[in-house]
Coordinates of C-alpha atoms and ligand atoms in Angstrom, one line a residue:
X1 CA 146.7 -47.7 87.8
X2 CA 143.9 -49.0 85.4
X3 CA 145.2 -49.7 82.1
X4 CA 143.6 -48.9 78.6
X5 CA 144.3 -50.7 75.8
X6 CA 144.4 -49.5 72.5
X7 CA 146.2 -52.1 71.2
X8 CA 145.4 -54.1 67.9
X9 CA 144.5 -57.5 69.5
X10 CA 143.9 -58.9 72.0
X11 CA 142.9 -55.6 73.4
X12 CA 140.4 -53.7 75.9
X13 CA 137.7 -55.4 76.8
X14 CA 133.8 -54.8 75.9
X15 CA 133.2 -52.7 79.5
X16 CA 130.2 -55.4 80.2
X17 CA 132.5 -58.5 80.0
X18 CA 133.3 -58.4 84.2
X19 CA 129.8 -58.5 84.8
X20 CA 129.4 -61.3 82.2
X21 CA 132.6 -63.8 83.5
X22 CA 130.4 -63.2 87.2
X23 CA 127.1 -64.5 85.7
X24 CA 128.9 -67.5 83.9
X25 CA 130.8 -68.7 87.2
X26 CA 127.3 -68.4 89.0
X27 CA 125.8 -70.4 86.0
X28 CA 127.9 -73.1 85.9
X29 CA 128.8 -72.5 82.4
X30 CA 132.5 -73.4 83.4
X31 CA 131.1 -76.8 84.2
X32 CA 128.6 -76.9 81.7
X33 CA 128.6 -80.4 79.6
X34 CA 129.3 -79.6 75.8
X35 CA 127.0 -82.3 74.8
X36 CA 123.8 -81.3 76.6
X37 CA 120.6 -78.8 76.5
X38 CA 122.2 -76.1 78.0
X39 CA 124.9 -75.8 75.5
X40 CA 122.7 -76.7 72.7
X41 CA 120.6 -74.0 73.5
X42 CA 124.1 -71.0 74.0
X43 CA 124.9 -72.1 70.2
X44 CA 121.3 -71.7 69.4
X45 CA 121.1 -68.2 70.2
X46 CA 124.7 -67.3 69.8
X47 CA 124.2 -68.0 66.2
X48 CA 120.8 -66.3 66.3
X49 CA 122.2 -63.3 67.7
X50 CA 125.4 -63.2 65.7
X51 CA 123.6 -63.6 62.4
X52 CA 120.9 -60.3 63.4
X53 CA 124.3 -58.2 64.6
X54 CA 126.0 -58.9 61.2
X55 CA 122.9 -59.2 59.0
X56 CA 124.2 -63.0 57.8
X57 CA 121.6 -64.4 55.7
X58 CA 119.6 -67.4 57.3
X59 CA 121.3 -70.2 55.2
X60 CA 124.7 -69.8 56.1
X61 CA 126.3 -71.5 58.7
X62 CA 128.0 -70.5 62.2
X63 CA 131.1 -72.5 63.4
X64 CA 133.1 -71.8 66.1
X65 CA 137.0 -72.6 66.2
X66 CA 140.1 -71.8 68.0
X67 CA 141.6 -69.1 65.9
X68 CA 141.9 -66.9 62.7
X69 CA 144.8 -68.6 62.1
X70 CA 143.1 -71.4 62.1
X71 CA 140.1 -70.9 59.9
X72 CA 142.8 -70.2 57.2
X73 CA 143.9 -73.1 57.1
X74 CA 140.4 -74.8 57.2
X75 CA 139.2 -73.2 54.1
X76 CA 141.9 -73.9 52.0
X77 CA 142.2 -77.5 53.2
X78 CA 138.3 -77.8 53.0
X79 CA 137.2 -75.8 49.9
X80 CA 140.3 -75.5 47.7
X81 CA 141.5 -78.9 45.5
X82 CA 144.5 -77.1 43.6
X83 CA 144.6 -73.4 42.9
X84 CA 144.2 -70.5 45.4
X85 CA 144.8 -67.0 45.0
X86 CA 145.5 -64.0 47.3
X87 CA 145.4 -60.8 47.7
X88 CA 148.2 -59.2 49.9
X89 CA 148.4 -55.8 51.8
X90 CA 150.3 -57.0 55.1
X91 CA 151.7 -60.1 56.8
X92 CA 148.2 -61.5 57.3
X93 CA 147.8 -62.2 53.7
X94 CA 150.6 -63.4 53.0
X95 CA 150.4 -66.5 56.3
X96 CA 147.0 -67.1 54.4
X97 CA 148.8 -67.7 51.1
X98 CA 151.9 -69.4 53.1
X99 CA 149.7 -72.0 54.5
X100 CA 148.0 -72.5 51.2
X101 CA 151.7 -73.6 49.9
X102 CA 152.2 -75.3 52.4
X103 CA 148.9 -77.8 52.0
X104 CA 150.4 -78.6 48.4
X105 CA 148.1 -76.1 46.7
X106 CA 149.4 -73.9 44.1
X107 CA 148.9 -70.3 44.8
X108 CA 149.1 -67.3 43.1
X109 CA 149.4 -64.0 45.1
X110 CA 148.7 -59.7 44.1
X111 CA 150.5 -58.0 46.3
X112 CA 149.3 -54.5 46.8
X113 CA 152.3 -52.6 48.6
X114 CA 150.0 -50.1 51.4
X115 CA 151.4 -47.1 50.2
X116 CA 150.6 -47.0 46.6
X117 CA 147.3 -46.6 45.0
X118 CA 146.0 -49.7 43.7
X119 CA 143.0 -50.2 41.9
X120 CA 141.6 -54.1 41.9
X121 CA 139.7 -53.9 39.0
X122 CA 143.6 -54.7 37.5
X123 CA 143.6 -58.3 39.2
X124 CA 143.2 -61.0 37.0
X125 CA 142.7 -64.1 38.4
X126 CA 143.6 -67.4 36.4
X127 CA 141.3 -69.5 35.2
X128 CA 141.9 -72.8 37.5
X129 CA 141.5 -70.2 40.6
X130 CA 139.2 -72.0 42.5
X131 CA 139.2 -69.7 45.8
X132 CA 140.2 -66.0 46.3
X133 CA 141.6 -65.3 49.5
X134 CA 141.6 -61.5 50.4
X135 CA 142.3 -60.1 54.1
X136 CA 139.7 -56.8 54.4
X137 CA 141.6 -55.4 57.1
X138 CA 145.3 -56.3 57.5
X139 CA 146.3 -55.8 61.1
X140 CA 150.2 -55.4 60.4
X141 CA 149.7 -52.5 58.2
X142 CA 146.3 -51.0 58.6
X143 CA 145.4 -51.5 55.4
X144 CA 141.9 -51.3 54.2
X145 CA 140.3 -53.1 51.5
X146 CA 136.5 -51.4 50.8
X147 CA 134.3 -54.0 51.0
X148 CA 132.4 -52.9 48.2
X149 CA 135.7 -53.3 45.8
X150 CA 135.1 -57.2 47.3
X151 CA 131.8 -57.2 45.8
X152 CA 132.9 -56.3 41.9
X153 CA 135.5 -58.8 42.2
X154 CA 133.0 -61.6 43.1
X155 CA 130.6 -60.1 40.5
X156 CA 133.5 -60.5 37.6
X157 CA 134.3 -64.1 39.2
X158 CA 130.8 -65.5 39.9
X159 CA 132.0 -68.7 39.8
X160 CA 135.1 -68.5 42.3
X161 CA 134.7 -68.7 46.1
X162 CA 135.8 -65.6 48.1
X163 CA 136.8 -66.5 51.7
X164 CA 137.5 -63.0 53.6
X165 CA 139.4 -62.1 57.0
X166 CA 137.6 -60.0 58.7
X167 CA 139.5 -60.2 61.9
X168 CA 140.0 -56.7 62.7
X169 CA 137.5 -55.1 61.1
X170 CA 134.3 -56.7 62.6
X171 CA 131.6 -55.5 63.7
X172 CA 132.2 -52.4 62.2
X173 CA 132.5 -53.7 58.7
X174 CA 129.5 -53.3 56.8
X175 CA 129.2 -56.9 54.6
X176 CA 127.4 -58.0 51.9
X177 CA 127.5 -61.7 53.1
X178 CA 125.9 -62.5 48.8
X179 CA 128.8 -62.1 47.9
X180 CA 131.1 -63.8 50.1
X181 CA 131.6 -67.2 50.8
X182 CA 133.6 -67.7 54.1
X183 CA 134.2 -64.8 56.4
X184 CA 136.3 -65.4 59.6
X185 CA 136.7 -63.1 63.0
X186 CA 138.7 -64.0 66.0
X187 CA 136.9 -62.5 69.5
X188 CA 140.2 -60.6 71.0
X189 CA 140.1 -58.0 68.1
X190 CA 136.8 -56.2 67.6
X191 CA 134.8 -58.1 69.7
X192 CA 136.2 -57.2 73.0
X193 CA 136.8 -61.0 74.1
X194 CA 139.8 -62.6 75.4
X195 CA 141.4 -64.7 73.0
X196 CA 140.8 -68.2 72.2
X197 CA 137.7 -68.9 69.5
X198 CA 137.4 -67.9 66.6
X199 CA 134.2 -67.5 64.3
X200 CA 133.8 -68.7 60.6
X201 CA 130.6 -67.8 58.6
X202 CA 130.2 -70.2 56.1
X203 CA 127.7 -70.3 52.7
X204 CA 125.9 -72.9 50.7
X205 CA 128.1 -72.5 48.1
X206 CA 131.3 -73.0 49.8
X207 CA 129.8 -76.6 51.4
X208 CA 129.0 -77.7 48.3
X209 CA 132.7 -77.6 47.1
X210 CA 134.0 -79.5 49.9
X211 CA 131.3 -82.2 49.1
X212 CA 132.9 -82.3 45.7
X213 CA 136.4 -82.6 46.7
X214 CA 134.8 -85.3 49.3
X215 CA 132.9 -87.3 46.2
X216 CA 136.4 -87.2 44.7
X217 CA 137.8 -89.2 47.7
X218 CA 140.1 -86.0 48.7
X219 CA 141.1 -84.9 52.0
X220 CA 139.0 -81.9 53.4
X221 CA 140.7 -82.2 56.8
X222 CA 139.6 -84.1 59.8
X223 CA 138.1 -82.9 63.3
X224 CA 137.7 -79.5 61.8
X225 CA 136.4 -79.9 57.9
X226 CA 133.8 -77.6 56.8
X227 CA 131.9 -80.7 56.6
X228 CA 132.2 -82.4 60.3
X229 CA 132.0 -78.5 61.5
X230 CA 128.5 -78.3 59.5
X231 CA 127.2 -81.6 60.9
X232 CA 127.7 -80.6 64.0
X233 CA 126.3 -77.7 63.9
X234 CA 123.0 -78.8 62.9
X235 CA 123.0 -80.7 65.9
X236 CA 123.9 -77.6 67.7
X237 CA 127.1 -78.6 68.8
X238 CA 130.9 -78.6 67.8
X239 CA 133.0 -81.7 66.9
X240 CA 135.5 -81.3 70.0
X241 CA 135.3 -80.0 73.6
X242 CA 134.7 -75.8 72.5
X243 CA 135.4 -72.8 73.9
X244 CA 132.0 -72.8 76.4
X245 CA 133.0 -69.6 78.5
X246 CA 134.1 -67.5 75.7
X247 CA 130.9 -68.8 73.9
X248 CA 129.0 -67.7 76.9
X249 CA 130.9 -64.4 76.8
X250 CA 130.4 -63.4 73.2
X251 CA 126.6 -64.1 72.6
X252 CA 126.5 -61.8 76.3
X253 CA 128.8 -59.2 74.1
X254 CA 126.5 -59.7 71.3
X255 CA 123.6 -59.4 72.7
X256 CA 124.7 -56.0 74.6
X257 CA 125.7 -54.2 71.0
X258 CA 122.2 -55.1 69.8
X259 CA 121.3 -53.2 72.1
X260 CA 123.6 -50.5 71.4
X261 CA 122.3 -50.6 68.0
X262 CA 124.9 -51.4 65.1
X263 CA 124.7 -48.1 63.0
X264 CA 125.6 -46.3 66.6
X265 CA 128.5 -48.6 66.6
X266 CA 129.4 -47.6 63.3
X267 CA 129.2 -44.2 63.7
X268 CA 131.1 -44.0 66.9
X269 CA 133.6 -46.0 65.5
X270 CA 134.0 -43.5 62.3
X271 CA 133.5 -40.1 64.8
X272 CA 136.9 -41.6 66.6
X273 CA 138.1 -42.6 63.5
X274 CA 138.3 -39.0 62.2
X275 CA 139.4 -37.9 65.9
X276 CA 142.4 -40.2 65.4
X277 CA 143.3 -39.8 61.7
X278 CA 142.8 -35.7 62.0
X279 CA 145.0 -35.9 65.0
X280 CA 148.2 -37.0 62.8
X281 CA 147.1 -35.5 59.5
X282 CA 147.5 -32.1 61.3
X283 CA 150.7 -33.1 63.3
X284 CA 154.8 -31.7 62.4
X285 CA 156.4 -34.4 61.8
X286 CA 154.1 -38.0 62.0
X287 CA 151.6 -38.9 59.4
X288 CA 149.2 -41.7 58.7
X289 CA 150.9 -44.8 57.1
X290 CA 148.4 -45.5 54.8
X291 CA 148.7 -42.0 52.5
X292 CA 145.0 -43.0 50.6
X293 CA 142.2 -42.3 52.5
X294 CA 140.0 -44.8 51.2
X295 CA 142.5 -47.9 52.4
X296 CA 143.2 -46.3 55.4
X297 CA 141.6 -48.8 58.1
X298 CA 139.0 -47.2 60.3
X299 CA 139.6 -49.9 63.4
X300 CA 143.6 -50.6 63.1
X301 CA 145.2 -47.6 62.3
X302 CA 148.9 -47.2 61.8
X303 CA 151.1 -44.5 61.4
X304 CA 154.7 -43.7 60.6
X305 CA 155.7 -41.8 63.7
X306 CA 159.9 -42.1 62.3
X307 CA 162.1 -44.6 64.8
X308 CA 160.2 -43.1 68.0
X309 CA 157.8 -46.0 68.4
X310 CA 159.8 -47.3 71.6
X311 CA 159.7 -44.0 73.3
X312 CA 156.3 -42.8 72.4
X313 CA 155.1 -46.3 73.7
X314 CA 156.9 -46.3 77.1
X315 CA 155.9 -42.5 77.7
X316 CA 151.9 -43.7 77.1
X317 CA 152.4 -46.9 79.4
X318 CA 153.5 -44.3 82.2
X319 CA 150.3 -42.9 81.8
X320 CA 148.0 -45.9 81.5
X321 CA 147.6 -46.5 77.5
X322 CA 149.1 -49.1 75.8
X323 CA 148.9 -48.9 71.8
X324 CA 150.7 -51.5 69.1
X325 CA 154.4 -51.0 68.1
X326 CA 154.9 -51.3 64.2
X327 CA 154.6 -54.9 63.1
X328 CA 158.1 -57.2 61.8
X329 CA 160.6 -54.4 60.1
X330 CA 158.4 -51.7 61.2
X331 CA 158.6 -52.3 64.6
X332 CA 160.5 -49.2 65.2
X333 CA 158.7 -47.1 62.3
X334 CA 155.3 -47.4 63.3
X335 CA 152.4 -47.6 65.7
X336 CA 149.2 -48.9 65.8
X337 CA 146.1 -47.5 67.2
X338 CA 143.1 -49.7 67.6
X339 CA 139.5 -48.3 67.7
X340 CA 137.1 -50.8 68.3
X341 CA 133.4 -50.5 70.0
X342 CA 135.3 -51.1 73.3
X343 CA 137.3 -47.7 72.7
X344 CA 135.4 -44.6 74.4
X345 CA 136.2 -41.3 72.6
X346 CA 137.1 -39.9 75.6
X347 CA 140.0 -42.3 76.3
X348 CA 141.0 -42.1 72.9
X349 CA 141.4 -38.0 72.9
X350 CA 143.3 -38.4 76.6
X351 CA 145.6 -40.8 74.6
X352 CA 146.2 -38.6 72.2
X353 CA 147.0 -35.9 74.6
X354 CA 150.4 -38.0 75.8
X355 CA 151.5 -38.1 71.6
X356 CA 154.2 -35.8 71.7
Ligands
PLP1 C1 145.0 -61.1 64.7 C2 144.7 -61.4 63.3 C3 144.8 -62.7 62.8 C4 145.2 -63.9 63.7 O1 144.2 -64.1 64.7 P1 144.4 -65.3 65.7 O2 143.2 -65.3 66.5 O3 145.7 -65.0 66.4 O4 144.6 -66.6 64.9 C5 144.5 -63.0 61.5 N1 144.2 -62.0 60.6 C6 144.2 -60.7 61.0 C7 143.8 -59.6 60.1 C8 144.4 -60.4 62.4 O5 144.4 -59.1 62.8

């Protein structure tokens, strides 16, 4: 039986990437020598087509690296000297701010619990803030965080980086990279991509901080600082060994949605997003976890279907759907529903037909 998955991540793969894993294995790009013109010319247009897709502006900078989890760590390590803050809706947030602690930092932390109203024009940041850490989209609760609320904060805080996960919620996310300093995406969510790189989006501004905590003699990491990451990307390369095939594989994946067109993405994505959230607003007993509409998450969505995630999961795997059990104590509580550009409507409203 094929299987669909609507699971948050990794999940079903963009429909084009068998045809794409072919043409790399006749290619050689399995082979190919991360040091040469081939590959120089992959990050070339990778980055070329990533920044057109998302609408990045031309100075910012493209790494790639081995995971979201990762690139957490890298911008605090890299762009942070003592004080980081963060703003929690889910487990995500709160690894960021973890690993912050853990790196010696001191960190303060608003945590928004998912099912009250919060309005973040409440948050105020301390003064020797130097980085403010916000998850868009937190997977483990489908919490969503509008992008333009992002914006005002940066506008109140000119002067404080703002380093985003976008993880789950790109490429459907509509940014404003001016106001933003490090976005971050892992390829198994949105993308479509088996897991295993990771992509961070980096601006002027945030490598001119770690070549002030550099001046100061301070540790900004080692293979992967911002600042090795940058010099090799100007070279058009990365410091260690990458990721080649899943390079090769998402600048195929990106190139394809150009094609598709963005704004079609977008409003497929929103069309099944209604499908999905009208589905449970209108059902007996199960109701979207998220109760305000404007934080619930258009691509993760999570609902509070009352201890019967373990049934309601087996009785969709029977038929050839797998979706996300509730995350940690929720496990039992919830589900979650991804709708991502790999996600056809029609698969999504046979799912839903199995939802009892
Ligand atoms: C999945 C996910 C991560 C972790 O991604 P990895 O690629 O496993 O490191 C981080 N943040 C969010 C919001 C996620 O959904």
């Amino acid at each position: 039986m094929k299987r669909i998955f609507f699971t948050v991540g990794p999940s079903q793969i963009y429909p084009t990437v068998t045809k794409h894993l072919n043409l790399a294995i006749k290619q050689d790009v399995l082979s190919l020598n991360h040091r040469g013109q081939e590959f120089k010319g992959l990050f070339k247009e990778v980055t070329k087509n990533l920044k057109k897709l998302l609408n990045i502006p031309e100075n910012y900078q493209v790494f790639f690296v081995s995971s979201a989890l990762e690139c957490m760590e890298r911008v605090i390590s890299s762009c942070c000297q003592k004080a980081s803050f963060h703003i929690i809706t889910g487990a995500f947030g709160r690894a960021w701010a973890g690993y912050a602690k853990e790196l010696g930092k001191s960190t303060y932390t608003f945590a928004i619990n998912p099912t009250q109203q919060t309005d973040l024009d409440k948050i105020n940041i301390p003064e020797e803030t130097e980085i403010i850490c916000i998850t868009q989209n937190d997977t483990s609760t489908g919490y969503w965080i509008p992008p333009e609320e992002i914006t005002k904060l940066k506008q109140k805080y000119p002067y404080k980086l703002i380093a985003m996960d976008a993880v789950s919620s790109i490429p459907y996310v509509k940014l404003d990279y001016s106001f933003l300093d490090v976005v971050f995406f892992s390829v198994q969510k949105g993308m479509g991509l088996p897991p295993g790189l990771a992509v961070m989006i980096v601006s002027p501004q945030a490598l001119q901080k770690t070549e002030i905590l550099i001046k100061k003699r301070l540790i900004t990491g080692s293979y992967h600082s911002l600042k090795r990451l940058s010099e090799k990307a100007v070279q058009l390369q990365t410091p260690e060994t990458p990721n080649v095939l899943n390079i090769f594989l998402l600048n195929c994946v990106v190139k394809d949605m150009l094609k598709q067109k963005i704004t079609k993405i977008r409003q497929d994505t929103d069309k099944k997003a209604q499908a999905l959230y009208n589905f449970f607003n209108n059902h007996q007993k199960f109701k979207p976890f998220i109760p305000n509409t404007q934080n619930q998450s258009p691509t993760t969505a999570v609902f509070d279907i009352k201890g019967k995630s373990e049934t309601i999961r087996n009785k969709l795997t029977k038929a050839g759907f797998l979706i996300g059990a509730g995350y940690g104590d929720n496990k039992q509580n919830h589900i979650r529903i991804a709708n991502f550009p790999s996600h056809s409507i029609t698969d999504l409203k046979r799912m839903l037909k199995y939802i009892p």
